[in-house]
Structures are given as structure tokens and as C-alpha cells.
CSV table of C-alpha atoms and ligand atoms in Angstrom, one decimal:
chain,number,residue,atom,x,y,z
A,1,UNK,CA,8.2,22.6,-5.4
A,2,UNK,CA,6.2,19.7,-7.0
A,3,UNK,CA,5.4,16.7,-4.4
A,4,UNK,CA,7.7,13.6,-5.4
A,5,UNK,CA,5.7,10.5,-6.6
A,6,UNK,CA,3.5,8.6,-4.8
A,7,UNK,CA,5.2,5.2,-6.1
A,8,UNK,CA,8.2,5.1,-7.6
A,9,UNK,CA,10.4,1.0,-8.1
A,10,UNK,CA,13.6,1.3,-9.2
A,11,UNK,CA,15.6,-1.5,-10.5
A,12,UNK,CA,14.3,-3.9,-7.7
A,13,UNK,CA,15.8,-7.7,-7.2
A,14,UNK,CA,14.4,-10.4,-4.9
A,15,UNK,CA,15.6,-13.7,-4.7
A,16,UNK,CA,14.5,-16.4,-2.3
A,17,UNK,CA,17.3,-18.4,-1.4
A,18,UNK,CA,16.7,-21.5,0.3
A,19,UNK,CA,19.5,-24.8,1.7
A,20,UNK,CA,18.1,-26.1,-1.8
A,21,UNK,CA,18.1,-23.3,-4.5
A,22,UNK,CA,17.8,-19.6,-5.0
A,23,UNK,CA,14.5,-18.1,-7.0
A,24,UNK,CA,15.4,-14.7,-8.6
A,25,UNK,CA,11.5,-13.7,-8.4
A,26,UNK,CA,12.5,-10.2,-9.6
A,27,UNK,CA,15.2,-8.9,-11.7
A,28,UNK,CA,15.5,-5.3,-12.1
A,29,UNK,CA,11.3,-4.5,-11.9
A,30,UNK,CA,10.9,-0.7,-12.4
A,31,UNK,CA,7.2,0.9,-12.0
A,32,UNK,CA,6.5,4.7,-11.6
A,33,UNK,CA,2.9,5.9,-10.9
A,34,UNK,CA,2.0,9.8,-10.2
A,35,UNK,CA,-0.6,11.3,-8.2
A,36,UNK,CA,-4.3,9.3,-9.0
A,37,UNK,CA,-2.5,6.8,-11.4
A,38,UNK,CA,-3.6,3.8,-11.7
A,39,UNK,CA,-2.1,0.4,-13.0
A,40,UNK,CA,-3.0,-3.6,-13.0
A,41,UNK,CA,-0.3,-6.1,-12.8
A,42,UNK,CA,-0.7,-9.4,-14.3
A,43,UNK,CA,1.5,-12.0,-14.6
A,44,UNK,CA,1.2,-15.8,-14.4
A,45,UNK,CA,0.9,-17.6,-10.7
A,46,UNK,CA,4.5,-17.4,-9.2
A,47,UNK,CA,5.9,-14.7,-10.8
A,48,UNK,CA,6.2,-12.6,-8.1
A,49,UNK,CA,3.2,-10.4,-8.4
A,50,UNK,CA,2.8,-10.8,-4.2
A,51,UNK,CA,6.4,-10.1,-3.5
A,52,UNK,CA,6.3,-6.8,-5.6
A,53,UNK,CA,3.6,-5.8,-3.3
A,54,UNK,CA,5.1,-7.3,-0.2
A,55,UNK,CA,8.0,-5.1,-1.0
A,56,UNK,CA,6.3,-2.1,-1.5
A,57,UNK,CA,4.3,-2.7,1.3
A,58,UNK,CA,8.0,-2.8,3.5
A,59,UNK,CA,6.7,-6.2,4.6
A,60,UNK,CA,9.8,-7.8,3.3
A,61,UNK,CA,12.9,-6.2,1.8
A,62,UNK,CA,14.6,-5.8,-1.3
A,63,UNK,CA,18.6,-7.6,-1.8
A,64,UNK,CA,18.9,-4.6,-3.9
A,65,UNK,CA,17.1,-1.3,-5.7
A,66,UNK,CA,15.1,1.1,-4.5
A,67,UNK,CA,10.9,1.4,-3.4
A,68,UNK,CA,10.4,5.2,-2.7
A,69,UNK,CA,6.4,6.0,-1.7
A,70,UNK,CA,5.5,8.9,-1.2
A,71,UNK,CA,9.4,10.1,-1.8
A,72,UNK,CA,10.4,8.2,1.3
A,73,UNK,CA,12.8,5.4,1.0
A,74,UNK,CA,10.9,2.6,2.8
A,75,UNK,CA,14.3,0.2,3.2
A,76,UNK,CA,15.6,2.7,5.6
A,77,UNK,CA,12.5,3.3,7.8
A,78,UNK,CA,13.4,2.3,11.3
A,79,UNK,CA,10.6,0.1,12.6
A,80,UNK,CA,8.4,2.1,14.3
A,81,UNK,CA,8.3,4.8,11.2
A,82,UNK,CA,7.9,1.7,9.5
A,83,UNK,CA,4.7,0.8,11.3
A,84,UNK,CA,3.4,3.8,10.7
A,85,UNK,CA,3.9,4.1,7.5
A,86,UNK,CA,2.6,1.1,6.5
A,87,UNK,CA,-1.1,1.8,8.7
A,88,UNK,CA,-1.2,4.7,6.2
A,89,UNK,CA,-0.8,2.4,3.2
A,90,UNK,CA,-4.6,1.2,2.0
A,91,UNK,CA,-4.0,-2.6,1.5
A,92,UNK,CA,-6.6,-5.2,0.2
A,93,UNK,CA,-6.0,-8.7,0.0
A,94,UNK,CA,-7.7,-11.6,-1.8
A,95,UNK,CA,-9.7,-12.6,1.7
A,96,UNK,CA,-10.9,-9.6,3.4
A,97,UNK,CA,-8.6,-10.3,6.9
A,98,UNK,CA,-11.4,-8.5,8.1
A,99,UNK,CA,-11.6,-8.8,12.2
A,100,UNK,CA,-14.4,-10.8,13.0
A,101,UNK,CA,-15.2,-10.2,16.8
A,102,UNK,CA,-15.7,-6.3,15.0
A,103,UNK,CA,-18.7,-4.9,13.3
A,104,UNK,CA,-17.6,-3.7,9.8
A,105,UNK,CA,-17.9,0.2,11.1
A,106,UNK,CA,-15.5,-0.9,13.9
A,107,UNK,CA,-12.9,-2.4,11.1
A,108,UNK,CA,-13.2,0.7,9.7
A,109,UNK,CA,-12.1,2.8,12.3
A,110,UNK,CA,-9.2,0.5,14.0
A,111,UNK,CA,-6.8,1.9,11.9
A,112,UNK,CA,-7.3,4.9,12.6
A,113,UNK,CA,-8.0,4.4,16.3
A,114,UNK,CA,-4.5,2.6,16.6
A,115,UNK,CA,-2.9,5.3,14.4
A,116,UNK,CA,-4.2,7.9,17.5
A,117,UNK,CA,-7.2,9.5,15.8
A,118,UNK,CA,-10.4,10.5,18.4
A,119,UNK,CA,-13.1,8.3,18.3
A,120,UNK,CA,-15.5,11.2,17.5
A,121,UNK,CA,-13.3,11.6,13.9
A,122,UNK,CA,-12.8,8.0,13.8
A,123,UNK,CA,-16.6,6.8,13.8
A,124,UNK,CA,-17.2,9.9,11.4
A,125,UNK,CA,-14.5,9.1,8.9
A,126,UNK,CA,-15.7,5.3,8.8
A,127,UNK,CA,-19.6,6.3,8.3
A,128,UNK,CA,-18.4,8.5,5.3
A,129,UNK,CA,-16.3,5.4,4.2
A,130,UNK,CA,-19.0,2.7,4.8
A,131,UNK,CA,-21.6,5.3,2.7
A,132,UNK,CA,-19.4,5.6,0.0
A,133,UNK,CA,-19.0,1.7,-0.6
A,134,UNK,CA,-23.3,1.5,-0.3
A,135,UNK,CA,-23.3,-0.5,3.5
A,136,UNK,CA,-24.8,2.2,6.0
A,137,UNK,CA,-27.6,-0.6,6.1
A,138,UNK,CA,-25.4,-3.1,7.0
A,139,UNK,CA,-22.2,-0.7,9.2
A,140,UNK,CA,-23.1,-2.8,12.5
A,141,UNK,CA,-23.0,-6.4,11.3
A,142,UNK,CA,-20.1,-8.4,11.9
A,143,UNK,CA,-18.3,-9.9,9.1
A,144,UNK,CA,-19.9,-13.1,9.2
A,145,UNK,CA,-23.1,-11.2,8.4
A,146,UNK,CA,-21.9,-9.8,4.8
A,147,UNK,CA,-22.0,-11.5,1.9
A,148,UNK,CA,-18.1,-11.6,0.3
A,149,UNK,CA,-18.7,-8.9,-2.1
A,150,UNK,CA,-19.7,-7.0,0.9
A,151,UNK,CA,-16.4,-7.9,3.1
A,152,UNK,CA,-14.2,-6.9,0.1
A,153,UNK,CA,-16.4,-3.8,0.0
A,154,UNK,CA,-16.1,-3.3,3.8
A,155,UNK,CA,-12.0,-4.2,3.3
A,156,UNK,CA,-11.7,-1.3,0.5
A,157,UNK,CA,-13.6,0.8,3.1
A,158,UNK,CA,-10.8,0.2,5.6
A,159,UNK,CA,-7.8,0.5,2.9
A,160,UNK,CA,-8.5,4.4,2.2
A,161,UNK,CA,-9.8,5.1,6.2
A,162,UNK,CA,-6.2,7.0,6.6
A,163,UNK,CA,-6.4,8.8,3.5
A,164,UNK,CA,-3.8,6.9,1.8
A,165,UNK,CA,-1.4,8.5,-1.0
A,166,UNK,CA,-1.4,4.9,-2.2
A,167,UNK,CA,-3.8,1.9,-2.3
A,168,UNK,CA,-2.1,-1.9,-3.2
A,169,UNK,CA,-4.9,-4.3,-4.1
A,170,UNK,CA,-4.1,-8.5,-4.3
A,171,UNK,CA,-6.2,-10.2,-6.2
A,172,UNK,CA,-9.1,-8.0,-4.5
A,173,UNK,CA,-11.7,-9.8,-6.7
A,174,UNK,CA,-9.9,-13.2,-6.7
A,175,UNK,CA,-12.7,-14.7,-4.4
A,176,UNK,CA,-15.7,-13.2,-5.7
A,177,UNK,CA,-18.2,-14.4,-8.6
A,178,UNK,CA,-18.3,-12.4,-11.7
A,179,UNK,CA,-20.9,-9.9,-10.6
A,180,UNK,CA,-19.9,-9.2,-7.1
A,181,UNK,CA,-16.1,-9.0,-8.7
A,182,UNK,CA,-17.7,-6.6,-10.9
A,183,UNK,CA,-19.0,-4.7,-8.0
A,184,UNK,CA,-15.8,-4.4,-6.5
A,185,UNK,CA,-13.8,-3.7,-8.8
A,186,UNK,CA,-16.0,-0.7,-10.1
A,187,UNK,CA,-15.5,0.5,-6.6
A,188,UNK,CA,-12.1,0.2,-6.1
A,189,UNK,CA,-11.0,2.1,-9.2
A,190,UNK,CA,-14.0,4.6,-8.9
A,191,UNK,CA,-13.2,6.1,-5.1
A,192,UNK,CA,-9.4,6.0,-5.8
A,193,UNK,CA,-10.2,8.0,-8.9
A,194,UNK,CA,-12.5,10.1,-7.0
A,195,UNK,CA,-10.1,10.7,-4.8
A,196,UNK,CA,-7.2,11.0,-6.3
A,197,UNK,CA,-5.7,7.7,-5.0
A,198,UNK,CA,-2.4,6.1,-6.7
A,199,UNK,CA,-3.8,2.5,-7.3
A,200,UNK,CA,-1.9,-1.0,-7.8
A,201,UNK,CA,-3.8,-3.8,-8.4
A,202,UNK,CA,-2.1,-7.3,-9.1
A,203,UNK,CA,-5.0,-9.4,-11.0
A,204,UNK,CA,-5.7,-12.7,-12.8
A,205,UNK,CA,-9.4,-11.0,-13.9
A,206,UNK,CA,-8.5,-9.3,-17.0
A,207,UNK,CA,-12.0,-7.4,-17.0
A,208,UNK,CA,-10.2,-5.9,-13.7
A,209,UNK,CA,-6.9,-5.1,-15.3
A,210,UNK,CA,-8.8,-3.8,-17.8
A,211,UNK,CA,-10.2,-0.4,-15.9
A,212,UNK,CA,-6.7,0.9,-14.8
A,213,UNK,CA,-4.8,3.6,-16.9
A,214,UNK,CA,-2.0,1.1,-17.5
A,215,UNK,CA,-1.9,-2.2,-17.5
A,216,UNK,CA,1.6,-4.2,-16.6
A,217,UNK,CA,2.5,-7.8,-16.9
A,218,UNK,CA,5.3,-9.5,-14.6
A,219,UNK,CA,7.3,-12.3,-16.5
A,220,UNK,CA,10.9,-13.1,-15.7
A,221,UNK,CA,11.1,-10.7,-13.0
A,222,UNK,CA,10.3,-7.8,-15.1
A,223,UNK,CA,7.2,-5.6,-15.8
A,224,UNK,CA,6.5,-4.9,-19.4
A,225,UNK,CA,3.9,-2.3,-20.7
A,226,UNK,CA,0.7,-4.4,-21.6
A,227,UNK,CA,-1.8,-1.7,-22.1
A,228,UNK,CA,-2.3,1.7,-21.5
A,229,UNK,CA,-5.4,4.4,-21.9
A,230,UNK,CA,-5.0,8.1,-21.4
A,231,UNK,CA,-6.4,9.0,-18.0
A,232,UNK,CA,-10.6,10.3,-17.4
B,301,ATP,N1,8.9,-16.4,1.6
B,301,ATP,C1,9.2,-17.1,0.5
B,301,ATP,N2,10.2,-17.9,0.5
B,301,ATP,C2,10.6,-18.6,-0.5
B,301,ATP,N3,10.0,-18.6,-1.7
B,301,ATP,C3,8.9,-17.7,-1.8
B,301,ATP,C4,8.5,-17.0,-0.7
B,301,ATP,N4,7.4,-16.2,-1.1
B,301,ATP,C5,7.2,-16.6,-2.4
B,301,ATP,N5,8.1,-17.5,-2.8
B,301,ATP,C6,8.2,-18.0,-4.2
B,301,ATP,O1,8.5,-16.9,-5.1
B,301,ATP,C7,7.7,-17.0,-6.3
B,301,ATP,C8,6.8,-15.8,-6.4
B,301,ATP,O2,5.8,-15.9,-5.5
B,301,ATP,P1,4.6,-14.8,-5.4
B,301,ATP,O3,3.8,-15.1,-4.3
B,301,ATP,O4,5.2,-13.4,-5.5
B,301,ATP,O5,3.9,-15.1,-6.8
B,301,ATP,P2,2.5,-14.5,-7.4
B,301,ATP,O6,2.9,-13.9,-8.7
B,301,ATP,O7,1.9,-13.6,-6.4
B,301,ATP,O8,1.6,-15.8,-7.6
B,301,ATP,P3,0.0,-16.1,-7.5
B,301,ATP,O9,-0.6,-15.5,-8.8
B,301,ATP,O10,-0.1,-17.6,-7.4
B,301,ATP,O11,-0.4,-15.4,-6.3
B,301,ATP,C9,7.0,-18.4,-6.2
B,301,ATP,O12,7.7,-19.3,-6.9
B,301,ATP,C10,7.0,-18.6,-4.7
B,301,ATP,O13,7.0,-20.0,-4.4
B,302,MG,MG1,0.1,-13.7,-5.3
């Protein structure tokens, strides 16, 4: 039997409702990405670029389709699955929410620590990790140490630690100069391709959206087909 999907949105609406007014922020947004895909999400400021991942993310809830990752319905995890399952989700924000009083080898591992791995595999895992995003040199500063291409590097580090089926980025370059944003975002798309990683970026930098295999724009609460290359 073939594995389902690692990200499959089905018809998904979101409205904030508030003494004052109700925002429909998304109307029916369907997205399906298989095993390794990857896919930039655009869309002007407010459209709900952030809630789509919020939702995937089961940091908020849908009023009404469906968010299956990795086949498994995330509305009807119970909260403790739901805590797990979201450790094992590779996340990266626009500001690193690195953990300052750690070094960056130590932010590395605490996911995986907290998720019950030994420290032996732990340490080993985050080494490999820190290596692959070119900061051995640098594994035992603290964040305030690192430069902020060098935090975001440390933070995509950290987002595949528990060899996620699925990596959500938001704005991961949003804070960085053109260069280090280059950096980043060569290194983001390269170890998710290299490791077979389902990737969804939401980005304003169009050189960003420019490197995934399909490129999707969010206006009126609905993702339309903006580009799209044939995979490496
Ligand atoms: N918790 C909330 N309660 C009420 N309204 C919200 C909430 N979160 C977001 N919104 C509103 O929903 C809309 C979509 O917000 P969202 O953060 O998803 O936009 P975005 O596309 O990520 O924008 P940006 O590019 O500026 O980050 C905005 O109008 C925002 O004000
Ligand atoms: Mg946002």
C-alpha cells in the first residue's frame, strides 16, 4: 500500500469573528503536496498566509474542512497526540524563537530531548544537523553570538531534528538582508530536497518563491496556481 500524502487541505474555511465583524480569512483553500514536494505561498499581508500555516500546524482550528498530514486528521488529535505531533512538525518562523539561555547545539537537541530521545542520539543527531547547515565552528555559542543568517540557519537546524515528513516555513528570510536571505533559503530548499522533505514556505521574497516546485498565491481566501517547474 502507498503511504497517504504528507499534506493534503481540503476545502478549509476560517473566519475570525470578533463583537465587531467577522473576517472570512479562508474560503475553501485546498493544497496537496506528495512526498519531497515543495511549494511557496504568496499572497499580500493579511490574507491569511499565517493562519494557513497555524492551521496546519493544529495551532488553531478550522470552522470547517479538512488538514490531513501525514494521513492523520489533525482536528481530531486529542491534545497530548496533538503535542506530539506537532514536536515532529519542522517549523520556522520569521524570528528564529531560538532559546537564548541554550547554545545553538542545545536548541537543536531540545526537541528531541522533550520528545524522549537519549542524549547520546540527541547530541549526535544535532552535530549532523548543525554540519549540514555549515555551524560546527560556531555549535556552542548562544544565540546572541550568531549573526541572523546564522540563527535562521541554527532554526532550520532544529525544524528537521525529528525527521519531519513535513517542514512549514514563515517568512523564514523575512528578517534577513538579500545575501544572508539567499543563504537561507538555498538551505532550506536544498536539505528538504536532500532529504526528501514536503516543504511549505509562505514568502514576500519572490527570489524565495521562486526555488520551490510550485509556487501558490493566497487572495480571497483561495490559493491559485502561480508557477510551477517539474521537480530535480
Ligand atoms: N487571532 C486572530 N483574531 C482575529 N483576527 C485575526 C487573528 N489572526 C489573524 N487575524 C486577521 O486575519 C487576517 C489574516 O491574517 P494572517 O496573519 O494570516 O495574514 P498574513 O497573510 O500572514 O499576513 P502577513 O503577510 O502580514 O504576515 C488579517 O486581517 C488579520 O488581522
Ligand atoms: Mg503572516
Amino acid at each position: 500500500m502507498s503511504s497517504p500524502p504528507p499534506l493534503v487541505v481540503d476545502q478549509v474555511w476560517k473566519t475570525y469573528r470578533s463583537e465587531a465583524e467577522e473576517l472570512a480569512v479562508l474560503r475553501g483553500t485546498s493544497l496537496r503536496l506528495g512526498a519531497g514536494e515543495s511549494a511557496a505561498v504568496t499572497g499580500a499581508s493579511g490574507s491569511g498566509k499565517s493562519t494557513l500555516l497555524n492551521l496546519i500546524g493544529g495551532l488553531d482550528q478550522v470552522d470547517s474542512g479538512s488538514i490531513l498530514v501525514g494521513g492523520v486528521d489533525v482536528a481530531t488529535l486529542p491534545e497530548r497526540a496533538l503535542a506530539a505531533f506537532r514536536r515532529r512538525l519542522g517549523l520556522v518562523f520569521q524570528f528564529h524563537h531560538l532559546l537564548r539561555d541554550f547554545t545553538a547545539s542545545e536548541n537543536v537537541q531540545l526537541p528531541l530531548l522533550i520528545g524522549g530521545a537519549h542524549r547520546h542520539a540527541a547530541g549526535t543527531r544535532a552535530a549532523e544537523l548543525i554540519a549540514a547547515v555549515g555551524l560546527t565552528p560556531h555549535a556552542s555559542r548562544y544565540p546572541h553570538q550568531l549573526s541572523g543568517g546564522e540563527r535562521q540557519r541554527v532554526a532550520i537546524a532544529r525544524a528537521l531534528a525529528a525527521h519531519p515528513e513535513v517542514v512549514l516555513a514563515d517568512e523564514p528570510t523575512g528578517n534577513l538582508d538579500e545575501r544572508n536571505a539567499g543563504e537561507v533559503g538555498d538551505m532550506l530548499f536544498g536539505l528538504a530536497e536532500q532529504r526528501g522533505v514536503t516543504l511549505l514556505v509562505v514568502t514576500h521574497d519572490r527570489s524565495l518563491a521562486a526555488r520551490a516546485q510550485l509556487h501558490l498565491h493566497l487572495e480571497h481566501g483561495q490559493l491559485h496556481v502561480a508557477g510551477e517547474r517539474s521537480p530535480p
